[in-house]
XYZ file of C-alpha atoms in Angstrom:
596
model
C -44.379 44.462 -50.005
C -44.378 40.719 -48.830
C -45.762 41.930 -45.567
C -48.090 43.195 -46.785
C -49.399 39.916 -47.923
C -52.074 38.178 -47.149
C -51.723 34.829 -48.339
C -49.166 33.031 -50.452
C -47.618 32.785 -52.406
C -49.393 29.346 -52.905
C -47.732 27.137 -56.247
C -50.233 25.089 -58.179
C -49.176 22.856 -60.962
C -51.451 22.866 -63.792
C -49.734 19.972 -65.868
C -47.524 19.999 -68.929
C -49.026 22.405 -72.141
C -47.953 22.732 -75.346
C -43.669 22.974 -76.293
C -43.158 21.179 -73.077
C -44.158 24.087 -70.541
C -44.724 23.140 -67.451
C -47.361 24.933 -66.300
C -47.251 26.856 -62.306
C -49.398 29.410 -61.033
C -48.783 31.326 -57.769
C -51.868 32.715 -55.533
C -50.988 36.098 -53.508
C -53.632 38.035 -51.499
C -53.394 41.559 -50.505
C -55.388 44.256 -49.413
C -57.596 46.049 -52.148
C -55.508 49.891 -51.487
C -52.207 48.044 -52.305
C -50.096 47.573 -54.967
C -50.253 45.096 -57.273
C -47.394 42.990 -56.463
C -44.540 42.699 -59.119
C -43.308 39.263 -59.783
C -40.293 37.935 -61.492
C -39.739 34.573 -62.588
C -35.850 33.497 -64.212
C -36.032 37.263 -63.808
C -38.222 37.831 -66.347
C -41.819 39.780 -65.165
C -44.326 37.341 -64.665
C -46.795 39.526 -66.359
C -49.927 40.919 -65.127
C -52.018 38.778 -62.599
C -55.210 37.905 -63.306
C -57.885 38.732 -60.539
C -59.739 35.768 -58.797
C -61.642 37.514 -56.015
C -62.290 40.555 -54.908
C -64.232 40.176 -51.232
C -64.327 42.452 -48.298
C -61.496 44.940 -49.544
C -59.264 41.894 -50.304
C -57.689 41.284 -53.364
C -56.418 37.358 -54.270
C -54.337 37.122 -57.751
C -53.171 34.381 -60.077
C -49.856 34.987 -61.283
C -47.974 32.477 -64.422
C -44.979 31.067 -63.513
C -44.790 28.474 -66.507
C -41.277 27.824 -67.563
C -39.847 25.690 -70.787
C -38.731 21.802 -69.869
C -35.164 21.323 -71.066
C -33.001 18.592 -71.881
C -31.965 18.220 -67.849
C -34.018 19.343 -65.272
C -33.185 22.885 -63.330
C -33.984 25.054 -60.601
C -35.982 28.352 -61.108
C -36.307 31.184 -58.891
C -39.191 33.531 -58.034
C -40.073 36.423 -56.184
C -41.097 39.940 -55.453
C -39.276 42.896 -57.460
C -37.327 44.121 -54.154
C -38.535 41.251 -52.089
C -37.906 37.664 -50.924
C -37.408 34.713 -53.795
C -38.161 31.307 -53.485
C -37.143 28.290 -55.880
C -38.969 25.375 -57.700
C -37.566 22.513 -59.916
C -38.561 21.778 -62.707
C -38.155 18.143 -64.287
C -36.319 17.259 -67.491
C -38.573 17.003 -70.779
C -39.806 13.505 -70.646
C -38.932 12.179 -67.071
C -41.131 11.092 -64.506
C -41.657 14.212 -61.691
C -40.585 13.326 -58.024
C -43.175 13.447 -56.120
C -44.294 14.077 -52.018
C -47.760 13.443 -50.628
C -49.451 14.657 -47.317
C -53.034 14.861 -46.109
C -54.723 16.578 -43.170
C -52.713 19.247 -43.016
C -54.554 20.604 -39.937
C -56.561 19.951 -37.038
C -60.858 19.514 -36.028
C -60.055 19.624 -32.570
C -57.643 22.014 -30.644
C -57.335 20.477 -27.679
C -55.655 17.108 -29.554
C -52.819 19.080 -30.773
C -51.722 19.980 -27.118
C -51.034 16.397 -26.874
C -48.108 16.658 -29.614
C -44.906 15.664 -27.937
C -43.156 17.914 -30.925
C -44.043 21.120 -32.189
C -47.286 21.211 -35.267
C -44.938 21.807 -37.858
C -42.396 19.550 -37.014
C -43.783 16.881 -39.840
C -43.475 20.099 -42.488
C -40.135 20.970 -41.703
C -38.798 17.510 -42.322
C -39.984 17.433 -45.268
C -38.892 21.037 -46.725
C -35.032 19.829 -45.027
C -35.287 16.687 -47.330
C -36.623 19.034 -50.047
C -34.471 21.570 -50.021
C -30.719 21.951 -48.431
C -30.509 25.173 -48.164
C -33.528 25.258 -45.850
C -31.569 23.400 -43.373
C -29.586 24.260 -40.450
C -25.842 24.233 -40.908
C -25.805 21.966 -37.755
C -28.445 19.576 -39.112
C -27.645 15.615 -38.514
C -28.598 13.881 -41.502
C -29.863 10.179 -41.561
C -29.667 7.372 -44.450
C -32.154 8.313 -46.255
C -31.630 11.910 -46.633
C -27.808 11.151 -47.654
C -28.886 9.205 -50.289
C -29.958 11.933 -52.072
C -27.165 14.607 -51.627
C -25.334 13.844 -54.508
C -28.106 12.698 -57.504
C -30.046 15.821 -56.260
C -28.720 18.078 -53.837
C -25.299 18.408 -54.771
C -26.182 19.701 -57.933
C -28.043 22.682 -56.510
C -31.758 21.066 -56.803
C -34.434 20.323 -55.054
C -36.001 17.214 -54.177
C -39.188 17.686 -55.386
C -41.341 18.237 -58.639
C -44.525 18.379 -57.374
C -46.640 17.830 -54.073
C -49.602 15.746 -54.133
C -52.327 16.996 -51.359
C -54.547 14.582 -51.112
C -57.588 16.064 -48.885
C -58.196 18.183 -45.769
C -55.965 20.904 -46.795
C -57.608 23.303 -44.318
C -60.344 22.171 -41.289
C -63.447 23.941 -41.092
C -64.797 22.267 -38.369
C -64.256 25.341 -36.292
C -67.207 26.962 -38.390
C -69.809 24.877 -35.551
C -68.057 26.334 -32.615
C -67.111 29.731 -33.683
C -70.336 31.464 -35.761
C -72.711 31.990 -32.655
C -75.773 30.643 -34.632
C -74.317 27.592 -35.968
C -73.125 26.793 -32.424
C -76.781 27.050 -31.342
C -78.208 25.407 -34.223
C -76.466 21.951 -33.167
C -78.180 22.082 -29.728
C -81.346 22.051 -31.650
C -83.344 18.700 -32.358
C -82.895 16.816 -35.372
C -86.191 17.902 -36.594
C -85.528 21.644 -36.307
C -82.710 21.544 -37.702
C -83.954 20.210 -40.735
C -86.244 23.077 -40.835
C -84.252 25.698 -39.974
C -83.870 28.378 -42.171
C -80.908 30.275 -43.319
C -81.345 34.314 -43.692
C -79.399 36.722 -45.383
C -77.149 37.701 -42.615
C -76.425 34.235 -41.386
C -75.015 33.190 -45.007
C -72.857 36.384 -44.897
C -71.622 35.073 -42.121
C -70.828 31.536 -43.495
C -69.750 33.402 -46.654
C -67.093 35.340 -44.964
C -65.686 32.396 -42.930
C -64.925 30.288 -45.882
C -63.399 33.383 -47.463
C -60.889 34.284 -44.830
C -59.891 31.354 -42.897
C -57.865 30.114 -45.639
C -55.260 33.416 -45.341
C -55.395 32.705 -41.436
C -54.465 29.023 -41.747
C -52.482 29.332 -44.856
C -50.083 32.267 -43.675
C -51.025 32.880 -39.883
C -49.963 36.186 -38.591
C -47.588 34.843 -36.236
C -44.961 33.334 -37.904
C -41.707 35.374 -38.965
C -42.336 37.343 -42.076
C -41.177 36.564 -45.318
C -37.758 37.324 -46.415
C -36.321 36.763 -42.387
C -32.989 35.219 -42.005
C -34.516 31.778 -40.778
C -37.216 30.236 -42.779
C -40.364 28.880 -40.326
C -40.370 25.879 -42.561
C -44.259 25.320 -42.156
C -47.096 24.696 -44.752
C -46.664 28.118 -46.289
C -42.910 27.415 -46.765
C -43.683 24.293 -48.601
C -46.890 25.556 -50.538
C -44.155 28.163 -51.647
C -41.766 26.102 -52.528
C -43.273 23.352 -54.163
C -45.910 23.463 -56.972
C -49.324 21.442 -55.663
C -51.936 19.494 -56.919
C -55.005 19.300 -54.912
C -58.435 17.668 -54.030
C -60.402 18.645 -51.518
C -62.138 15.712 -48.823
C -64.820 16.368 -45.996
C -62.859 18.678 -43.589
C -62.262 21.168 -46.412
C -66.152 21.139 -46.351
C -66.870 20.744 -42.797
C -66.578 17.111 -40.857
C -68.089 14.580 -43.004
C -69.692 16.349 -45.475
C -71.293 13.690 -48.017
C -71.709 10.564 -45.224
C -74.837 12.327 -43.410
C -78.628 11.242 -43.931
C -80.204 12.311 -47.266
C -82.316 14.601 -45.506
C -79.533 16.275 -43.499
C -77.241 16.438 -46.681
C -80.112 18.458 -48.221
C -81.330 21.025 -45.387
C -81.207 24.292 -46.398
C -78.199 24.759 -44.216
C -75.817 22.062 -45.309
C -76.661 23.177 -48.764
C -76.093 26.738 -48.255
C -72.795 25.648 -46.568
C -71.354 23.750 -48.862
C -72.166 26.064 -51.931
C -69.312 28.582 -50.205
C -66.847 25.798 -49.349
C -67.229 25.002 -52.902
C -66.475 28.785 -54.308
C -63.935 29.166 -51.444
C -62.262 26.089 -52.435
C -62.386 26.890 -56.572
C -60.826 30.142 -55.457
C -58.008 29.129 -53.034
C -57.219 25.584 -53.630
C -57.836 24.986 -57.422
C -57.003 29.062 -58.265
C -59.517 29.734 -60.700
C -61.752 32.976 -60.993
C -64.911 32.854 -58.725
C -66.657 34.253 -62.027
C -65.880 31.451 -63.760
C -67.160 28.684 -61.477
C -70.662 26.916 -62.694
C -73.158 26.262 -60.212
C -74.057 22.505 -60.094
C -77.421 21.884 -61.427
C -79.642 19.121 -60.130
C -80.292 16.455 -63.393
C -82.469 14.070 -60.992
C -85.258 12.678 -63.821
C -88.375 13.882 -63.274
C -90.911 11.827 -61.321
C -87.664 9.828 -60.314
C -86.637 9.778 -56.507
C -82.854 9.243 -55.302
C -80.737 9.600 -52.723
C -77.754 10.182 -54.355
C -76.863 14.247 -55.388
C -77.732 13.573 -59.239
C -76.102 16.707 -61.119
C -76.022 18.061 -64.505
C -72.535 17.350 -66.278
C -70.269 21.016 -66.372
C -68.514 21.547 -69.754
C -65.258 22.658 -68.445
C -64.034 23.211 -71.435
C -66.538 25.774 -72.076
C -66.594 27.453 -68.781
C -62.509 27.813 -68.620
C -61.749 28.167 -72.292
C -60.804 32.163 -71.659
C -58.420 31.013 -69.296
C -55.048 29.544 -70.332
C -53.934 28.683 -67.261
C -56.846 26.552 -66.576
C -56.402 22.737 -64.355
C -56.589 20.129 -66.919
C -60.248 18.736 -65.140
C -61.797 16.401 -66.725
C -64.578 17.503 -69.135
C -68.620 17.081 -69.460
C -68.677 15.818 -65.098
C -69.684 17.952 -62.114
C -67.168 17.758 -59.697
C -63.441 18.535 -59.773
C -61.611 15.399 -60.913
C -58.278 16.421 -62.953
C -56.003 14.715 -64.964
C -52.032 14.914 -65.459
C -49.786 13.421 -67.939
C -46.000 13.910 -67.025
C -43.890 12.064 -69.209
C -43.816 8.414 -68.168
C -45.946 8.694 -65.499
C -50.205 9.423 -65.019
C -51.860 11.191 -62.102
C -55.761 11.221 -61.712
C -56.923 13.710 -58.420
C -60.592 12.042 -58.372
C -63.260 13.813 -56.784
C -64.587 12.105 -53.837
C -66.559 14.944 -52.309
C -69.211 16.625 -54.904
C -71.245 13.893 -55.557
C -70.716 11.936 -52.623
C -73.698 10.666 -50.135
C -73.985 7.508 -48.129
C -74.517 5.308 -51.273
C -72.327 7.058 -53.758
C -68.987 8.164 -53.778
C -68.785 9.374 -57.910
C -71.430 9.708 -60.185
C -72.328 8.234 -63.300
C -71.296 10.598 -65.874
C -67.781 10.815 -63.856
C -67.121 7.282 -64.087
C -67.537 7.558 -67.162
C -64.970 10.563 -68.248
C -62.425 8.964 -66.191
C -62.669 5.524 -68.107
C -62.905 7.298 -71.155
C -59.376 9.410 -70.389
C -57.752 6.085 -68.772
C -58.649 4.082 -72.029
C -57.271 7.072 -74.417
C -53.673 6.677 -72.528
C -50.879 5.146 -74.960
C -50.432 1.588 -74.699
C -47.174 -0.005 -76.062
C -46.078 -0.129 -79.959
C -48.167 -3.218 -81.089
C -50.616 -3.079 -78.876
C -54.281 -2.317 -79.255
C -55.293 1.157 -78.988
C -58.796 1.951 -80.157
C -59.471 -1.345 -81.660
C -56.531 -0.584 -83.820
C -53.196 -2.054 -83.817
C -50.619 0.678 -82.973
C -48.040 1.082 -85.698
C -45.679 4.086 -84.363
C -44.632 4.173 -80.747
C -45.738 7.187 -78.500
C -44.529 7.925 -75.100
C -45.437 5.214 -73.129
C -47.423 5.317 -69.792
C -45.677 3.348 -67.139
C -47.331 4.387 -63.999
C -50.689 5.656 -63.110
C -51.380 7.188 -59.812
C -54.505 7.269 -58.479
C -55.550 9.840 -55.541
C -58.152 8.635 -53.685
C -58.846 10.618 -50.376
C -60.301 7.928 -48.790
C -57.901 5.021 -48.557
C -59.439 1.886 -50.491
C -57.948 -0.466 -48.432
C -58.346 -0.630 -45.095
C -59.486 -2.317 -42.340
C -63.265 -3.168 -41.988
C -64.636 -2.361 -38.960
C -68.707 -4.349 -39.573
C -69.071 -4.515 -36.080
C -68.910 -0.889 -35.539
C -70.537 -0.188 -38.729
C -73.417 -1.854 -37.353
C -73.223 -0.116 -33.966
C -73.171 3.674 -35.219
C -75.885 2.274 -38.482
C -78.511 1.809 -35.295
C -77.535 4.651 -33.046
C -77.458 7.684 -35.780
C -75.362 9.378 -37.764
C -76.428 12.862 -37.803
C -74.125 14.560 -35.099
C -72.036 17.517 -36.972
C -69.116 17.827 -34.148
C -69.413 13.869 -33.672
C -66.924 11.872 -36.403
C -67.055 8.641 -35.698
C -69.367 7.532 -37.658
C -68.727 9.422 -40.832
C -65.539 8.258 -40.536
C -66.388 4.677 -41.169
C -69.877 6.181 -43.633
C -66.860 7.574 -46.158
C -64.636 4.500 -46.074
C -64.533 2.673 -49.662
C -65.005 -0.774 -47.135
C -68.100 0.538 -46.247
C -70.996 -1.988 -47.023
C -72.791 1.089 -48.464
C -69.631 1.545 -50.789
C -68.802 -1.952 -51.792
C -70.225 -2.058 -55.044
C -68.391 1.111 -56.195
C -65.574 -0.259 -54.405
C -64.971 -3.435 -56.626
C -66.417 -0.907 -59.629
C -63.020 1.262 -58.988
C -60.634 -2.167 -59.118
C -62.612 -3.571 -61.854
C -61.375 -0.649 -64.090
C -58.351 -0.005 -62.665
C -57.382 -3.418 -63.477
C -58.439 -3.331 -66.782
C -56.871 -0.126 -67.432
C -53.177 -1.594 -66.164
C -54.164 -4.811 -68.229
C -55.037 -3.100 -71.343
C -52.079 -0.436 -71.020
C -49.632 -2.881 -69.774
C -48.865 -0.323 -66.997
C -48.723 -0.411 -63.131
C -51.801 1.427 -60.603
C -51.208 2.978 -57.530
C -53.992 3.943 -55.113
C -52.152 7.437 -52.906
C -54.519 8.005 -49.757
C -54.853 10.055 -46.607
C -57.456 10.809 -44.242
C -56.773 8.038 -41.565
C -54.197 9.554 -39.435
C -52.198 6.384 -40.006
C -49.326 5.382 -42.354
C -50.097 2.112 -43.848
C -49.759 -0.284 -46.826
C -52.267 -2.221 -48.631
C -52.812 -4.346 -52.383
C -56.051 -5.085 -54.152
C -54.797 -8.474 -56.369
C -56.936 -10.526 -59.307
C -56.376 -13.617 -57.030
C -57.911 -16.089 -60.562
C -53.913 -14.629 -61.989
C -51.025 -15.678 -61.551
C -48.313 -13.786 -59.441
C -46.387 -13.326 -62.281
C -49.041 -10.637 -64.206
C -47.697 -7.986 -62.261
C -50.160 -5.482 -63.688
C -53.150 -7.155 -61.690
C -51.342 -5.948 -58.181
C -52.277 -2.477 -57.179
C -50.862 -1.005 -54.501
C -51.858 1.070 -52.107
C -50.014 4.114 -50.253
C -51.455 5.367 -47.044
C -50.063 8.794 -45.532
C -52.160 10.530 -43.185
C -50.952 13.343 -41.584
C -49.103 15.768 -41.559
C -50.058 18.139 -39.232
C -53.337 16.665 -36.991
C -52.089 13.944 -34.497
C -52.534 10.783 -34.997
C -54.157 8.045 -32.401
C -52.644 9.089 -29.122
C -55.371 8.926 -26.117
C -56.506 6.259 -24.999
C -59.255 5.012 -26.227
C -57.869 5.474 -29.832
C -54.910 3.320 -28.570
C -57.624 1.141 -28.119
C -59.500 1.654 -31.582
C -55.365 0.853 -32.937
C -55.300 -2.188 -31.091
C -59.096 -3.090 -33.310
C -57.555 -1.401 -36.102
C -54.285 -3.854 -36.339
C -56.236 -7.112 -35.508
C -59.002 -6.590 -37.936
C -55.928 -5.617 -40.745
C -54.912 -9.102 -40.630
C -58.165 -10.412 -42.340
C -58.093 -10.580 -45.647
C -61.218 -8.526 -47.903
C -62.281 -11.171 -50.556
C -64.466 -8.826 -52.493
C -65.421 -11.409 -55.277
C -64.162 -15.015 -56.821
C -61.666 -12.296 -58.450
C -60.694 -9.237 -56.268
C -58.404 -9.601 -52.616
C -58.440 -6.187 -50.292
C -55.331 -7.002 -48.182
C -53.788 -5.013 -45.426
C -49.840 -5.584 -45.588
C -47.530 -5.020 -42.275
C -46.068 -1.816 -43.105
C -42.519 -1.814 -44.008
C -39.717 -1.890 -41.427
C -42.656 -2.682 -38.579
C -44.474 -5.337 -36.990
C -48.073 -4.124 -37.299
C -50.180 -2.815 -39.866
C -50.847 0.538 -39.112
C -47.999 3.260 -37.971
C -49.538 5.521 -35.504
C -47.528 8.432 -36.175
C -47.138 11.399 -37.906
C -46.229 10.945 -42.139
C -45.387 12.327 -45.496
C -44.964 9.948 -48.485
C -42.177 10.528 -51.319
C -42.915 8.982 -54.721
C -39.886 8.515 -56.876
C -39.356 6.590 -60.012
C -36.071 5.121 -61.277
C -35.060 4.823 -64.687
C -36.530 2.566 -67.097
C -35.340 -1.530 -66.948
C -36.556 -4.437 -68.760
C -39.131 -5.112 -66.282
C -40.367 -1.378 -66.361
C -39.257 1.429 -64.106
C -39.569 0.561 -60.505
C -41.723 3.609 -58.262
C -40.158 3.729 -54.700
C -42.813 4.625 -52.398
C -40.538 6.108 -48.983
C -42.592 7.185 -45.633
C -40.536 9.344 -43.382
C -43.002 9.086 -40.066
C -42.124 10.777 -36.744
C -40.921 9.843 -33.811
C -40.350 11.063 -30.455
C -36.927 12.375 -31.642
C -36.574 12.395 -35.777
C -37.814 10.437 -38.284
C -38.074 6.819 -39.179
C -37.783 5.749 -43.112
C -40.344 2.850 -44.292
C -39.259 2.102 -48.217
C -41.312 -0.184 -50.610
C -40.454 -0.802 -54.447
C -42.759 -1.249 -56.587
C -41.763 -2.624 -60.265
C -42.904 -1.756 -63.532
C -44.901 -3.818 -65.900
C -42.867 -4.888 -69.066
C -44.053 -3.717 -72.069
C -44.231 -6.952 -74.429
């Protein structure tokens, strides 16, 4: 039966219900003739899948994996009735989740991965060895870092890893300019006609069906060894099967900088046509929800009002998904994707950067406004205000909040080349640079919204008495940076928000050379300081354990929280980037926030 598969299985965690459950789905495609596939989970049945698409004699299912949280945390197992198992972890009722990050898992251009020194999944399988011991080779060296977890987690037959963060660019579409004859034509055209262009009814099929299937032919390509063979391939299917996922799409999941064009190219018939599939394709495969259940966004723009910005009508979620129990905890009454996560000392908020974004708006409105409202409903300390209301009783407190932003919101500001690619256009599909810089949060365009986003972050940690991280991708770098209230003292440790960078895990990162070049620009203009305001500091830190700002290589992040102290519980942020012969570990504490 496994294959006989066409996809998956893909975990995705859906946060912690009711009695403590936390909450996994797996995603398994087959062909429409075949059986339904029989899974067991503790080896109990998993129960009947529920059907998310049927398309072109393929059939993609949603099966529930949820298990009970116990007293310690323990390691379940999965599989096929007569076929392979796989494992997940699952944390202990009231602990914080240990957590991995990657980005860009992928590649826009194929001719940049021939210039790999190590194979494309060499990035993956360090990460599923440090996840997982029994995916490693008996003979397998281990360094510090790896060692240091053998006996709290390893040794006691567990794995490292609650949950993986993906934080954009889970799958490039890029290819969709080269590979559908009429797009490929239709960028050889002048701006003007492509503008006009119109999209007919076997062209969209066409963009339909591309959305549809490249996901199974990225997500489990043909060749690798099946399922079930004596050595694992230890690639992005092993880890999407091995660890449950939360994720939010960016541009490439789209196509190249989908958002960051002109107004009028954003809304040509094609772009729009476009983006509604990567939008169903992505509801489908990345967020695994039923393709009959997905909205359509509505435009809200006031009548006899002109903008820019993609002004939609707010999606009841609640109403849309209340049928399905398994449902992502999104946040309500917006129109994009944003979800929200509670595990037990610790907040995560996957924002959506991508479905309202255009060059002068990254979220709208109404979604600034459901994510302030969820931030301001999270428990503050016993004594503190909550509501207005001084808090008698003591709830679980909320020690860290993690906030995904796909775009990293520090960085480097490049003016000088914003200015350059502002005067010489914009509008090239299979050109990135200037997108690149369009989506950056240090983007003049984006400033405002910028110091918006640390203006309630800050009051959020202030209020809650908790510490914000910013968790980012998309740059092909590893790097560290800290927005800081600079009128505060050191000492109000909640007013320091930290920023990881990991970016990526599969494309390369700047290796030719003129991005050796753009590196060089890169690492000089990191050591100027961003002084949004008379309050808020953008600062680019040298990244731990080397001499620059930016590491040029290859990354995943692990996010792991220690146990509570009187200062708060510490988050260790540890990059494991890649060299030309392992790995190199880059660690960074960051303390809590003390509750009084």
């Amino acid at each position: 039966m496994a294959e006989q598969m066409l996809i998956g299985p893909v975990l995705s965690f859906r946060g912690v219900g009711n009695n403590d459950m936390w909450r996994v789905t797996a995603l398994i495609g087959v062909h429409e003739d075949a059986p339904v596939p029989r899974l067991l989970v503790e080896g109990r049945d998993a129960g009947r899948p529920r059907e998310l698409l049927l398309f072109r004699k393929e059939r993609y299912l949603r099966y529930d994996l949820a298990c009970k949280m116990q007293a310690q945390e323990r390691r379940v197992e999965y599989g096929i009735e007569g076929g392979p198992v796989w494992h997940f972890t699952v944390p202990a009722t009231g602990t914080a989740p240990r957590i991995a990050y990657v980005s860009c898992n992928g590649f826009s251009d194929p001719s940049g991965m021939r210039k790999l020194v190590r194979p494309a999944n060499t990035v993956w399988q360090d990460l599923l060895e440090s996840h997982d011991r029994l995916l490693r080779p008996g003979d397998r060296l281990l360094d510090k870092e790896q060692l240091w977890h053998e006996e709290r987690i390893h040794d006691k037959g567990l794995q490292r890893f609650h949950v993986l963060l993906m934080g954009g660019d889970q799958i490039y579409f890029d290819s969709i300019w080269e590979d559908i004859p009429t797009l490929k034509h239709w960028v050889s055209l002048s701006r003007q006609e492509q503008l006009d262009f119109k999209v007919n009814a076997a062209l969209e099929r066409e963009i339909e069906q591309y959305y549809f299937t490249l996901y199974r032919q990225r997500w489990l390509p043909e060749k690798r060894r099946p399922w079930g063979a004596q050595a694992p391939n230890l690639d992005a299917a092993d880890g999407l099967a091995r660890v449950p996922t939360v994720m939010m799409w960016d541009d490439h999941d789209i196509f190249d900088g989908w958002g960051s064009y002109s107004c009028a190219m954003q809304r040509c018939e094609l772009f729009r046509v476009m983006f509604r599939h990567a939008r169903r394709a992505f509801w489908v495969f990345q967020m695994q929800h039923a393709l009959d259940d997905l909205p359509d966004l509505t435009d809200a723009t006031p009548a006899g009002f002109q903008s820019n910005d993609p002004l939609y009508a707010p999606i009841a979620w609640s109403a849309a998904l209340k049928r399905d129990a398994l449902a992502l905890p999104m946040l309500d009454q917006q129109p994009g994707f944003s979800s929200v996560y509670r595990v037990g000392p610790l907040a995560i908020v996957a924002a959506d950067l991508r479905t309202e974004r255009s060059r002068t708006q990254v979220m709208g409105s109404t979604t600034w406004s459901r994510l302030k409202d969820w931030m301001a409903a999270l428990p503050a300390p016993a004594g503190k205000p909550a509501g207005g209301r001084t808090r008698k009783t003591a709830e679980a407190r909320c020690e860290h909040l993690l906030f995904m932003s796909s775009v990293p919101v520090a960085h480097p500001k490049l003016s000088l080349a914003e200015g350059l690619l502002d005067t010489f256009g914009q509008d090239h599909v299979i050109d990135s640079s200037a997108d690149d810089l369009k989506d950056h949060w240090s983007h003049d365009d984006h400033e405002g919204e910028r110091k918006r986003l640390l203006e309630v972050l800050s009051g959020i940690a202030r209020d809650k008495r908790l510490r914000v991280s910013l968790v980012s991708g998309d740059v092909h770098v590893a790097a560290w940076g800290t927005a800081v209230r600079r009128d505060l003292p050191l000492t109000e440790t909640w007013a320091q928000i930290h920023q990881f960078t990991s970016s990526a895990i599969v494309h390369p990162s700047l290796m030719g050379v003129a991005e050796r070049l753009f590196l060089s620009l890169l690492n000089s203009m990191a050591g100027k300081a961003q002084h949004i305001d008379v309050q808020y500091t953008v600062e680019m830190m040298l990244f731990p354990g080397h001499n620059k700002y930016v590491m040029p290589a290859r990354n995943w992040l692990a996010l792991e929280a220690d146990d509570a102290g009187r200062e708060g519980r510490k988050l260790w942020a540890t990059w494991r980037c890649e060299t030309e012969s392992g790995f190199s570990n880059h660690l960074l504490a960051v303390p809590g926030v003390a509750a009084g």
